[in-house]
Amino acid sequence: MAPNPEETLTHRTILKGEQPVKDSGRSLLAIDGKWYDVTSFIAHHPGGDIILEFIGKDATDVFFANHPQAFELLKHRKPVGDYVSKKPPSKAMQEYRNLLKYFAENDFYYPSKAWLLQKWSLNVAILCMVIYGVVYSSSLLVHCFCGLGLAWFWQRCGFFLHDFQHSQIFKSRFWNRVGGFFCGTVSIGINSDWWREEHYAHHNLTNTLVEGVGVTDPQMTEEVWAQNDRLLQFFNTGLRKFLVKIQYLTFIPLAVVFGRPAVIIDAFHLETRWYQWAGLFLHFAWTGFLLSYLPNWTHIGLMYLFACLGEGVLHVQLILNHYSKPFHDRDETMNMNFFEWQCETCQNIQNPEWLDFFHGGLNLHIEHHLFPKLPRSTYRQVQKMVKDICKRNNIHYDEVPFFQTVLNTLSNLKRISDKITFKDIIKAMKP
């Protein structure tokens, strides 16, 4: 039974006008009409430093979206004051908050054991086929296909890394971290802690920047291309301007060919946690042991090359949902309604339901950003509810087929590149 859109999640009235609490020396966070002192909690926040972005601000919707047991958590904290918002929630926001409550009351969180068994069985089957092909075949063609199979295994482990780090699998944060470490660091070679920290910031600061300072969404910024007009201010050198000029030509080759090594380097070049380095060692140990069964270096090189190129498809998948969408100043987003903001900065990839496995369900990216703690198994059901809210409130719901999404992204990159002239490049090269 779908929830009544006229109900609201909050048990306190959100009033008009704003009276910030001024309390020197304490870090205060506004949630559901109350100020909470989180000074001593900041260093222990499971989501990392992202909490600092909301100090002194109304974090109601971000808080409820990321904490399924929100009211239970608040019971353990005593409010230190009342918060009166100058931004009343829109009708769409009221319906969104009601959906959050509905999902919590009707066991939408955490996937079923049958769903987990099905997905993990496929992972194990893929890896077993790769091992069989490597050990029992001497054909170069078979070994190239084994490389693609290994890439498929990495891709699917990447989806589970995502699930674990969003705490979608277990209720225990510790076991979710362990699962993320196994799927990310050990299985793929991607630092699971680094990924979690950047991904939390991405969710809560989607497509945001600070004018004159930099991009505050770490997963939507690269040194070699600018996907929005507002990012051009950060490309000041001649080389970077030149890279923007040709970005529509280099986007897919760079993402596919250099995506895997670039992510590994980015994830580990500042890493100090010993267990992440141990996990990376285990990753290369098991992949190296597997490749050692191949007859010669040609087979080894080609199989690993095909695996890296195959995984490159995942890197393209992970950014298409945002690359043709607008950017906002960080402070602008703080004044936007959460539901409208996520719908504006996310794009779904439209495909038949049976093809969701290829995208790991993240083709339904609007739903994922609105409800980051919901498991992928619920997205199709949730999509209907989100579309209804958008239709009732005249909010654009962006859904485009995969290849059209790629074309839209390339077209957008070309549009941005046309803003850079060769005169600009030469001028930037001068001392």
GROMACS .gro file of C-alpha atoms in nm:
model
  431
    1MET     CA    1   0.000   0.000   0.000
    2ALA     CA    2   0.146   0.335  -0.105
    3PRO     CA    3   0.167   0.610   0.156
    4ASN     CA    4  -0.069   0.904   0.170
    5PRO     CA    5   0.114   1.198   0.005
    6GLU     CA    6  -0.058   1.442   0.239
    7GLU     CA    7   0.108   1.297   0.550
    8THR     CA    8   0.440   1.431   0.672
    9LEU     CA    9   0.739   1.265   0.831
   10THR     CA   10   0.823   1.521   1.095
   11HIS     CA   11   0.650   1.499   1.432
   12ARG     CA   12   0.720   1.869   1.501
   13THR     CA   13   0.592   2.163   1.302
   14ILE     CA   14   0.850   2.335   1.082
   15LEU     CA   15   0.785   2.707   1.119
   16LYS     CA   16   0.859   3.003   0.895
   17GLY     CA   17   1.147   3.240   0.961
   18GLU     CA   18   1.493   3.151   1.087
   19GLN     CA   19   1.656   3.215   1.423
   20PRO     CA   20   2.002   3.055   1.421
   21VAL     CA   21   2.135   2.948   1.757
   22LYS     CA   22   2.447   3.145   1.846
   23ASP     CA   23   2.658   2.946   2.085
   24SER     CA   24   3.030   3.019   2.075
   25GLY     CA   25   3.255   2.717   2.103
   26ARG     CA   26   2.995   2.455   2.017
   27SER     CA   27   2.911   2.291   1.683
   28LEU     CA   28   2.534   2.282   1.639
   29LEU     CA   29   2.327   2.096   1.382
   30ALA     CA   30   1.958   2.161   1.310
   31ILE     CA   31   1.739   1.855   1.261
   32ASP     CA   32   1.361   1.847   1.254
   33GLY     CA   33   1.313   2.182   1.427
   34LYS     CA   34   1.573   2.132   1.699
   35TRP     CA   35   1.939   2.224   1.748
   36TYR     CA   36   2.174   1.942   1.854
   37ASP     CA   37   2.523   1.984   1.996
   38VAL     CA   38   2.754   1.755   1.795
   39THR     CA   39   3.086   1.906   1.907
   40SER     CA   40   3.220   1.587   2.064
   41PHE     CA   41   3.062   1.363   1.800
   42ILE     CA   42   3.225   1.513   1.488
   43ALA     CA   43   3.549   1.317   1.526
   44HIS     CA   44   3.350   0.992   1.557
   45HIS     CA   45   3.097   1.054   1.280
   46PRO     CA   46   3.080   0.731   1.070
   47GLY     CA   47   3.026   0.938   0.755
   48GLY     CA   48   3.347   1.133   0.805
   49ASP     CA   49   3.409   1.505   0.769
   50ILE     CA   50   3.098   1.567   0.557
   51ILE     CA   51   2.914   1.654   0.879
   52LEU     CA   52   3.120   1.976   0.897
   53GLU     CA   53   2.944   2.108   0.586
   54PHE     CA   54   2.615   2.121   0.779
   55ILE     CA   55   2.728   2.281   1.105
   56GLY     CA   56   2.499   2.576   1.178
   57LYS     CA   57   2.257   2.464   0.906
   58ASP     CA   58   1.934   2.269   0.869
   59ALA     CA   59   2.042   1.911   0.792
   60THR     CA   60   1.696   1.753   0.834
   61ASP     CA   61   1.655   1.594   0.491
   62VAL     CA   62   2.016   1.487   0.448
   63PHE     CA   63   2.004   1.332   0.796
   64PHE     CA   64   1.682   1.136   0.739
   65ALA     CA   65   1.790   1.022   0.392
   66ASN     CA   66   2.114   0.874   0.529
   67HIS     CA   67   1.986   0.730   0.856
   68PRO     CA   68   1.697   0.479   0.834
   69GLN     CA   69   1.683   0.467   1.216
   70ALA     CA   70   1.683   0.846   1.238
   71PHE     CA   71   1.431   0.888   1.520
   72GLU     CA   72   1.599   0.612   1.718
   73LEU     CA   73   1.932   0.795   1.687
   74LEU     CA   74   1.782   1.124   1.797
   75LYS     CA   75   1.645   0.966   2.115
   76HIS     CA   76   2.002   0.945   2.243
   77ARG     CA   77   2.070   1.316   2.192
   78LYS     CA   78   1.915   1.599   2.389
   79PRO     CA   79   1.822   1.913   2.189
   80VAL     CA   80   1.986   2.235   2.304
   81GLY     CA   81   1.743   2.471   2.135
   82ASP     CA   82   1.462   2.519   1.885
   83TYR     CA   83   1.521   2.582   1.516
   84VAL     CA   84   1.280   2.790   1.310
   85SER     CA   85   1.329   2.747   0.934
   86LYS     CA   86   1.282   3.027   0.681
   87LYS     CA   87   1.242   2.762   0.410
   88PRO     CA   88   0.922   2.560   0.457
   89PRO     CA   89   0.927   2.223   0.280
   90SER     CA   90   0.759   2.212  -0.060
   91LYS     CA   91   0.469   1.975  -0.121
   92ALA     CA   92   0.712   1.741  -0.299
   93MET     CA   93   0.939   1.748   0.006
   94GLN     CA   94   0.651   1.664   0.236
   95GLU     CA   95   0.567   1.364   0.016
   96TYR     CA   96   0.934   1.264   0.009
   97ARG     CA   97   0.958   1.274   0.388
   98ASN     CA   98   0.648   1.063   0.406
   99LEU     CA   99   0.810   0.804   0.178
  100LEU     CA  100   1.110   0.786   0.411
  101LYS     CA  101   0.877   0.711   0.699
  102TYR     CA  102   0.682   0.459   0.491
  103PHE     CA  103   0.997   0.270   0.391
  104ALA     CA  104   1.117   0.253   0.752
  105GLU     CA  105   0.780   0.120   0.873
  106ASN     CA  106   0.741  -0.138   0.594
  107ASP     CA  107   1.083  -0.308   0.596
  108PHE     CA  108   1.217  -0.168   0.271
  109TYR     CA  109   1.568  -0.149   0.415
  110TYR     CA  110   1.812  -0.440   0.377
  111PRO     CA  111   1.781  -0.691   0.089
  112SER     CA  112   1.634  -1.037   0.126
  113LYS     CA  113   1.858  -1.340   0.174
  114ALA     CA  114   1.726  -1.482  -0.154
  115TRP     CA  115   1.834  -1.169  -0.344
  116LEU     CA  116   2.180  -1.178  -0.185
  117LEU     CA  117   2.219  -1.549  -0.261
  118GLN     CA  118   2.125  -1.495  -0.624
  119LYS     CA  119   2.368  -1.206  -0.675
  120TRP     CA  120   2.658  -1.367  -0.493
  121SER     CA  121   2.602  -1.699  -0.671
  122LEU     CA  122   2.650  -1.519  -1.002
  123ASN     CA  123   2.970  -1.355  -0.871
  124VAL     CA  124   3.110  -1.692  -0.766
  125ALA     CA  125   3.003  -1.853  -1.096
  126ILE     CA  126   3.179  -1.581  -1.299
  127LEU     CA  127   3.503  -1.620  -1.100
  128CYS     CA  128   3.488  -2.000  -1.131
  129MET     CA  129   3.450  -1.975  -1.510
  130VAL     CA  130   3.749  -1.742  -1.525
  131ILE     CA  131   3.959  -1.982  -1.315
  132TYR     CA  132   3.851  -2.279  -1.527
  133GLY     CA  133   3.942  -2.101  -1.850
  134VAL     CA  134   4.281  -1.996  -1.716
  135VAL     CA  135   4.376  -2.335  -1.573
  136TYR     CA  136   4.235  -2.574  -1.834
  137SER     CA  137   4.271  -2.385  -2.162
  138SER     CA  138   4.581  -2.288  -2.359
  139SER     CA  139   4.391  -2.073  -2.611
  140LEU     CA  140   4.485  -1.704  -2.629
  141LEU     CA  141   4.129  -1.621  -2.734
  142VAL     CA  142   3.986  -1.800  -2.431
  143HIS     CA  143   4.227  -1.616  -2.204
  144CYS     CA  144   4.123  -1.281  -2.353
  145PHE     CA  145   3.762  -1.372  -2.275
  146CYS     CA  146   3.875  -1.468  -1.925
  147GLY     CA  147   4.008  -1.114  -1.894
  148LEU     CA  148   3.662  -0.980  -1.978
  149GLY     CA  149   3.516  -1.226  -1.729
  150LEU     CA  150   3.753  -1.096  -1.462
  151ALA     CA  151   3.640  -0.741  -1.546
  152TRP     CA  152   3.277  -0.852  -1.504
  153PHE     CA  153   3.365  -1.000  -1.165
  154TRP     CA  154   3.535  -0.672  -1.065
  155GLN     CA  155   3.235  -0.475  -1.185
  156ARG     CA  156   2.993  -0.678  -0.977
  157CYS     CA  157   3.221  -0.657  -0.673
  158GLY     CA  158   3.217  -0.281  -0.730
  159PHE     CA  159   2.839  -0.282  -0.701
  160PHE     CA  160   2.864  -0.476  -0.375
  161LEU     CA  161   3.133  -0.239  -0.248
  162HIS     CA  162   2.876   0.032  -0.307
  163ASP     CA  163   2.607  -0.164  -0.118
  164PHE     CA  164   2.829  -0.238   0.181
  165GLN     CA  165   2.959   0.115   0.213
  166HIS     CA  166   2.604   0.249   0.211
  167SER     CA  167   2.530   0.006   0.498
  168GLN     CA  168   2.263  -0.163   0.288
  169ILE     CA  169   2.358  -0.525   0.361
  170PHE     CA  170   2.409  -0.559   0.737
  171LYS     CA  171   2.273  -0.361   1.030
  172SER     CA  172   2.620  -0.373   1.180
  173ARG     CA  173   2.843  -0.091   1.057
  174PHE     CA  174   3.152  -0.304   1.132
  175TRP     CA  175   3.044  -0.592   0.909
  176ASN     CA  176   2.946  -0.354   0.632
  177ARG     CA  177   3.298  -0.210   0.648
  178VAL     CA  178   3.445  -0.561   0.638
  179GLY     CA  179   3.231  -0.649   0.337
  180GLY     CA  180   3.332  -0.327   0.164
  181PHE     CA  181   3.700  -0.399   0.234
  182PHE     CA  182   3.671  -0.749   0.087
  183CYS     CA  183   3.476  -0.640  -0.222
  184GLY     CA  184   3.670  -0.320  -0.281
  185THR     CA  185   4.029  -0.341  -0.163
  186VAL     CA  186   4.086  -0.717  -0.182
  187SER     CA  187   3.869  -0.805  -0.482
  188ILE     CA  188   3.910  -0.499  -0.709
  189GLY     CA  189   4.213  -0.320  -0.568
  190ILE     CA  190   4.019   0.000  -0.489
  191ASN     CA  191   4.065   0.150  -0.142
  192SER     CA  192   3.728   0.093   0.027
  193ASP     CA  193   3.775   0.361   0.295
  194TRP     CA  194   3.883   0.624   0.042
  195TRP     CA  195   3.585   0.537  -0.176
  196ARG     CA  196   3.339   0.559   0.115
  197GLU     CA  197   3.465   0.898   0.228
  198GLU     CA  198   3.448   1.046  -0.123
  199HIS     CA  199   3.113   0.886  -0.196
  200TYR     CA  200   2.947   1.023   0.117
  201ALA     CA  201   3.059   1.371   0.014
  202HIS     CA  202   2.929   1.308  -0.338
  203HIS     CA  203   2.584   1.215  -0.210
  204ASN     CA  204   2.548   1.509   0.022
  205LEU     CA  205   2.712   1.769  -0.204
  206THR     CA  206   2.611   1.639  -0.547
  207ASN     CA  207   2.743   1.858  -0.831
  208THR     CA  208   2.844   2.142  -0.601
  209LEU     CA  209   3.131   2.389  -0.595
  210VAL     CA  210   3.255   2.695  -0.410
  211GLU     CA  211   3.312   2.983  -0.649
  212GLY     CA  212   3.679   3.071  -0.676
  213VAL     CA  213   3.782   2.783  -0.449
  214GLY     CA  214   3.703   2.446  -0.603
  215VAL     CA  215   3.460   2.157  -0.650
  216THR     CA  216   3.310   2.017  -0.330
  217ASP     CA  217   3.181   1.696  -0.492
  218PRO     CA  218   3.503   1.489  -0.510
  219GLN     CA  219   3.360   1.223  -0.742
  220MET     CA  220   3.247   1.476  -1.001
  221THR     CA  221   3.579   1.647  -1.066
  222GLU     CA  222   3.877   1.545  -1.277
  223GLU     CA  223   4.196   1.721  -1.380
  224VAL     CA  224   4.148   1.642  -1.750
  225TRP     CA  225   3.796   1.761  -1.830
  226ALA     CA  226   3.527   2.008  -1.726
  227GLN     CA  227   3.167   1.895  -1.766
  228ASN     CA  228   3.007   2.226  -1.669
  229ASP     CA  229   3.062   2.593  -1.754
  230ARG     CA  230   3.113   2.683  -1.390
  231LEU     CA  231   3.415   2.452  -1.367
  232LEU     CA  232   3.615   2.640  -1.631
  233GLN     CA  233   3.735   2.890  -1.369
  234PHE     CA  234   3.953   2.614  -1.221
  235PHE     CA  235   4.129   2.533  -1.551
  236ASN     CA  236   4.392   2.808  -1.559
  237THR     CA  237   4.701   2.655  -1.719
  238GLY     CA  238   4.759   2.617  -2.091
  239LEU     CA  239   4.776   2.237  -2.061
  240ARG     CA  240   4.449   2.209  -1.873
  241LYS     CA  241   4.274   2.442  -2.114
  242PHE     CA  242   4.404   2.230  -2.403
  243LEU     CA  243   4.271   1.915  -2.236
  244VAL     CA  244   3.929   2.078  -2.205
  245LYS     CA  245   3.947   2.176  -2.573
  246ILE     CA  246   3.975   1.810  -2.676
  247GLN     CA  247   3.777   1.655  -2.389
  248TYR     CA  248   3.490   1.529  -2.604
  249LEU     CA  249   3.747   1.319  -2.794
  250THR     CA  250   3.941   1.196  -2.491
  251PHE     CA  251   3.658   1.132  -2.244
  252ILE     CA  252   3.578   0.769  -2.328
  253PRO     CA  253   3.938   0.662  -2.413
  254LEU     CA  254   4.073   0.809  -2.089
  255ALA     CA  255   3.793   0.660  -1.876
  256VAL     CA  256   3.826   0.314  -2.032
  257VAL     CA  257   4.204   0.287  -2.083
  258PHE     CA  258   4.334   0.479  -1.782
  259GLY     CA  259   4.036   0.452  -1.547
  260ARG     CA  260   4.159   0.155  -1.344
  261PRO     CA  261   4.522   0.263  -1.285
  262ALA     CA  262   4.415   0.622  -1.222
  263VAL     CA  263   4.161   0.519  -0.955
  264ILE     CA  264   4.410   0.289  -0.779
  265ILE     CA  265   4.676   0.563  -0.770
  266ASP     CA  266   4.424   0.824  -0.657
  267ALA     CA  267   4.291   0.595  -0.386
  268PHE     CA  268   4.629   0.501  -0.237
  269HIS     CA  269   4.875   0.784  -0.295
  270LEU     CA  270   4.786   0.945   0.042
  271GLU     CA  271   4.674   0.630   0.224
  272THR     CA  272   4.824   0.571   0.570
  273ARG     CA  273   4.603   0.289   0.705
  274TRP     CA  274   4.809  -0.030   0.712
  275TYR     CA  275   4.518  -0.266   0.654
  276GLN     CA  276   4.430  -0.096   0.324
  277TRP     CA  277   4.784  -0.156   0.198
  278ALA     CA  278   4.757  -0.517   0.321
  279GLY     CA  279   4.431  -0.550   0.127
  280LEU     CA  280   4.594  -0.412  -0.188
  281PHE     CA  281   4.876  -0.665  -0.146
  282LEU     CA  282   4.619  -0.945  -0.116
  283HIS     CA  283   4.446  -0.820  -0.431
  284PHE     CA  284   4.760  -0.833  -0.644
  285ALA     CA  285   4.863  -1.160  -0.476
  286TRP     CA  286   4.548  -1.347  -0.579
  287THR     CA  287   4.530  -1.194  -0.927
  288GLY     CA  288   4.902  -1.263  -0.975
  289PHE     CA  289   4.856  -1.623  -0.862
  290LEU     CA  290   4.569  -1.664  -1.108
  291LEU     CA  291   4.770  -1.517  -1.396
  292SER     CA  292   5.068  -1.740  -1.311
  293TYR     CA  293   4.876  -2.034  -1.456
  294LEU     CA  294   4.894  -1.878  -1.803
  295PRO     CA  295   5.156  -2.021  -2.041
  296ASN     CA  296   5.356  -1.706  -2.121
  297TRP     CA  297   5.380  -1.328  -2.081
  298THR     CA  298   5.177  -1.260  -2.393
  299HIS     CA  299   4.877  -1.442  -2.247
  300ILE     CA  300   4.932  -1.274  -1.910
  301GLY     CA  301   4.958  -0.926  -2.059
  302LEU     CA  302   4.657  -0.960  -2.290
  303MET     CA  303   4.430  -1.115  -2.027
  304TYR     CA  304   4.510  -0.840  -1.775
  305LEU     CA  305   4.476  -0.573  -2.045
  306PHE     CA  306   4.129  -0.699  -2.140
  307ALA     CA  307   4.036  -0.708  -1.772
  308CYS     CA  308   4.145  -0.346  -1.722
  309LEU     CA  309   3.969  -0.228  -2.039
  310GLY     CA  310   3.654  -0.417  -1.942
  311GLU     CA  311   3.654  -0.257  -1.600
  312GLY     CA  312   3.686   0.079  -1.776
  313VAL     CA  313   3.322   0.042  -1.879
  314LEU     CA  314   3.234   0.063  -1.507
  315HIS     CA  315   3.417   0.395  -1.479
  316VAL     CA  316   3.207   0.534  -1.764
  317GLN     CA  317   2.888   0.400  -1.605
  318LEU     CA  318   2.961   0.565  -1.270
  319ILE     CA  319   2.975   0.921  -1.404
  320LEU     CA  320   2.715   0.929  -1.682
  321ASN     CA  321   2.433   0.988  -1.434
  322HIS     CA  322   2.564   1.336  -1.348
  323TYR     CA  323   2.789   1.463  -1.627
  324SER     CA  324   2.524   1.645  -1.828
  325LYS     CA  325   2.349   1.787  -1.522
  326PRO     CA  326   2.388   2.138  -1.371
  327PHE     CA  327   2.629   2.245  -1.096
  328HIS     CA  328   2.531   2.469  -0.803
  329ASP     CA  329   2.725   2.668  -0.551
  330ARG     CA  330   2.741   2.479  -0.221
  331ASP     CA  331   2.546   2.749  -0.040
  332GLU     CA  332   2.278   2.743  -0.311
  333THR     CA  333   2.218   2.374  -0.250
  334MET     CA  334   2.177   2.434   0.123
  335ASN     CA  335   1.876   2.651   0.039
  336MET     CA  336   1.721   2.407  -0.210
  337ASN     CA  337   1.465   2.143  -0.124
  338PHE     CA  338   1.647   1.810  -0.112
  339PHE     CA  339   1.403   1.625  -0.338
  340GLU     CA  340   1.412   1.884  -0.616
  341TRP     CA  341   1.791   1.916  -0.589
  342GLN     CA  342   1.855   1.544  -0.634
  343CYS     CA  343   1.610   1.520  -0.924
  344GLU     CA  344   1.786   1.812  -1.091
  345THR     CA  345   2.140   1.678  -1.056
  346CYS     CA  346   2.074   1.310  -1.138
  347GLN     CA  347   1.979   1.133  -1.457
  348ASN     CA  348   1.843   0.780  -1.487
  349ILE     CA  349   1.951   0.540  -1.760
  350GLN     CA  350   1.641   0.390  -1.917
  351ASN     CA  351   1.648   0.020  -2.000
  352PRO     CA  352   1.432  -0.293  -1.963
  353GLU     CA  353   1.418  -0.428  -1.610
  354TRP     CA  354   1.606  -0.745  -1.707
  355LEU     CA  355   1.906  -0.528  -1.804
  356ASP     CA  356   1.936  -0.366  -1.460
  357PHE     CA  357   2.205  -0.621  -1.373
  358PHE     CA  358   2.444  -0.457  -1.622
  359HIS     CA  359   2.424  -0.128  -1.431
  360GLY     CA  360   2.396  -0.288  -1.089
  361GLY     CA  361   2.059  -0.118  -1.048
  362LEU     CA  362   2.234   0.221  -1.038
  363ASN     CA  363   2.075   0.311  -1.369
  364LEU     CA  364   1.790   0.417  -1.136
  365HIS     CA  365   2.016   0.686  -0.998
  366ILE     CA  366   1.751   0.936  -0.896
  367GLU     CA  367   1.601   0.680  -0.662
  368HIS     CA  368   1.944   0.589  -0.528
  369HIS     CA  369   2.034   0.951  -0.448
  370LEU     CA  370   1.699   1.020  -0.286
  371PHE     CA  371   1.716   0.703  -0.075
  372PRO     CA  372   2.086   0.606  -0.048
  373LYS     CA  373   2.024   0.344   0.222
  374LEU     CA  374   1.763   0.149   0.027
  375PRO     CA  375   1.892  -0.173  -0.134
  376ARG     CA  376   1.905  -0.197  -0.513
  377SER     CA  377   1.638  -0.469  -0.506
  378THR     CA  378   1.374  -0.206  -0.421
  379TYR     CA  379   1.454   0.056  -0.684
  380ARG     CA  380   1.198  -0.050  -0.945
  381GLN     CA  381   0.918  -0.039  -0.690
  382VAL     CA  382   1.040   0.292  -0.551
  383GLN     CA  383   1.073   0.441  -0.899
  384LYS     CA  384   0.697   0.436  -0.948
  385MET     CA  385   0.646   0.634  -0.625
  386VAL     CA  386   0.913   0.890  -0.717
  387LYS     CA  387   0.766   0.937  -1.064
  388ASP     CA  388   0.424   0.997  -0.908
  389ILE     CA  389   0.566   1.271  -0.683
  390CYS     CA  390   0.739   1.434  -0.979
  391LYS     CA  391   0.423   1.421  -1.188
  392ARG     CA  392   0.204   1.568  -0.914
  393ASN     CA  393   0.451   1.850  -0.851
  394ASN     CA  394   0.556   1.924  -1.209
  395ILE     CA  395   0.919   1.821  -1.148
  396HIS     CA  396   1.124   1.699  -1.444
  397TYR     CA  397   1.216   1.331  -1.413
  398ASP     CA  398   1.518   1.278  -1.639
  399GLU     CA  399   1.538   0.930  -1.788
  400VAL     CA  400   1.738   0.856  -2.105
  401PRO     CA  401   1.855   0.533  -2.279
  402PHE     CA  402   2.220   0.436  -2.223
  403PHE     CA  403   2.365   0.527  -2.562
  404GLN     CA  404   2.168   0.850  -2.570
  405THR     CA  405   2.313   0.931  -2.227
  406VAL     CA  406   2.662   0.876  -2.367
  407LEU     CA  407   2.583   1.101  -2.665
  408ASN     CA  408   2.434   1.367  -2.436
  409THR     CA  409   2.748   1.360  -2.223
  410LEU     CA  410   2.979   1.391  -2.525
  411SER     CA  411   2.763   1.670  -2.666
  412ASN     CA  412   2.781   1.855  -2.335
  413LEU     CA  413   3.160   1.812  -2.321
  414LYS     CA  414   3.184   1.945  -2.679
  415ARG     CA  415   2.970   2.247  -2.587
  416ILE     CA  416   3.203   2.328  -2.297
  417SER     CA  417   3.515   2.272  -2.507
  418ASP     CA  418   3.391   2.525  -2.764
  419LYS     CA  419   3.418   2.794  -2.496
  420ILE     CA  420   3.796   2.749  -2.495
  421THR     CA  421   3.979   2.901  -2.793
  422PHE     CA  422   4.335   2.831  -2.902
  423LYS     CA  423   4.403   3.196  -2.824
  424ASP     CA  424   4.302   3.124  -2.463
  425ILE     CA  425   4.539   2.826  -2.454
  426ILE     CA  426   4.836   3.021  -2.589
  427LYS     CA  427   4.767   3.312  -2.354
  428ALA     CA  428   4.759   3.078  -2.053
  429MET     CA  429   5.096   2.930  -2.156
  430LYS     CA  430   5.268   3.267  -2.140
  431PRO     CA  431   5.454   3.339  -1.814
   0.00000   0.00000   0.00000
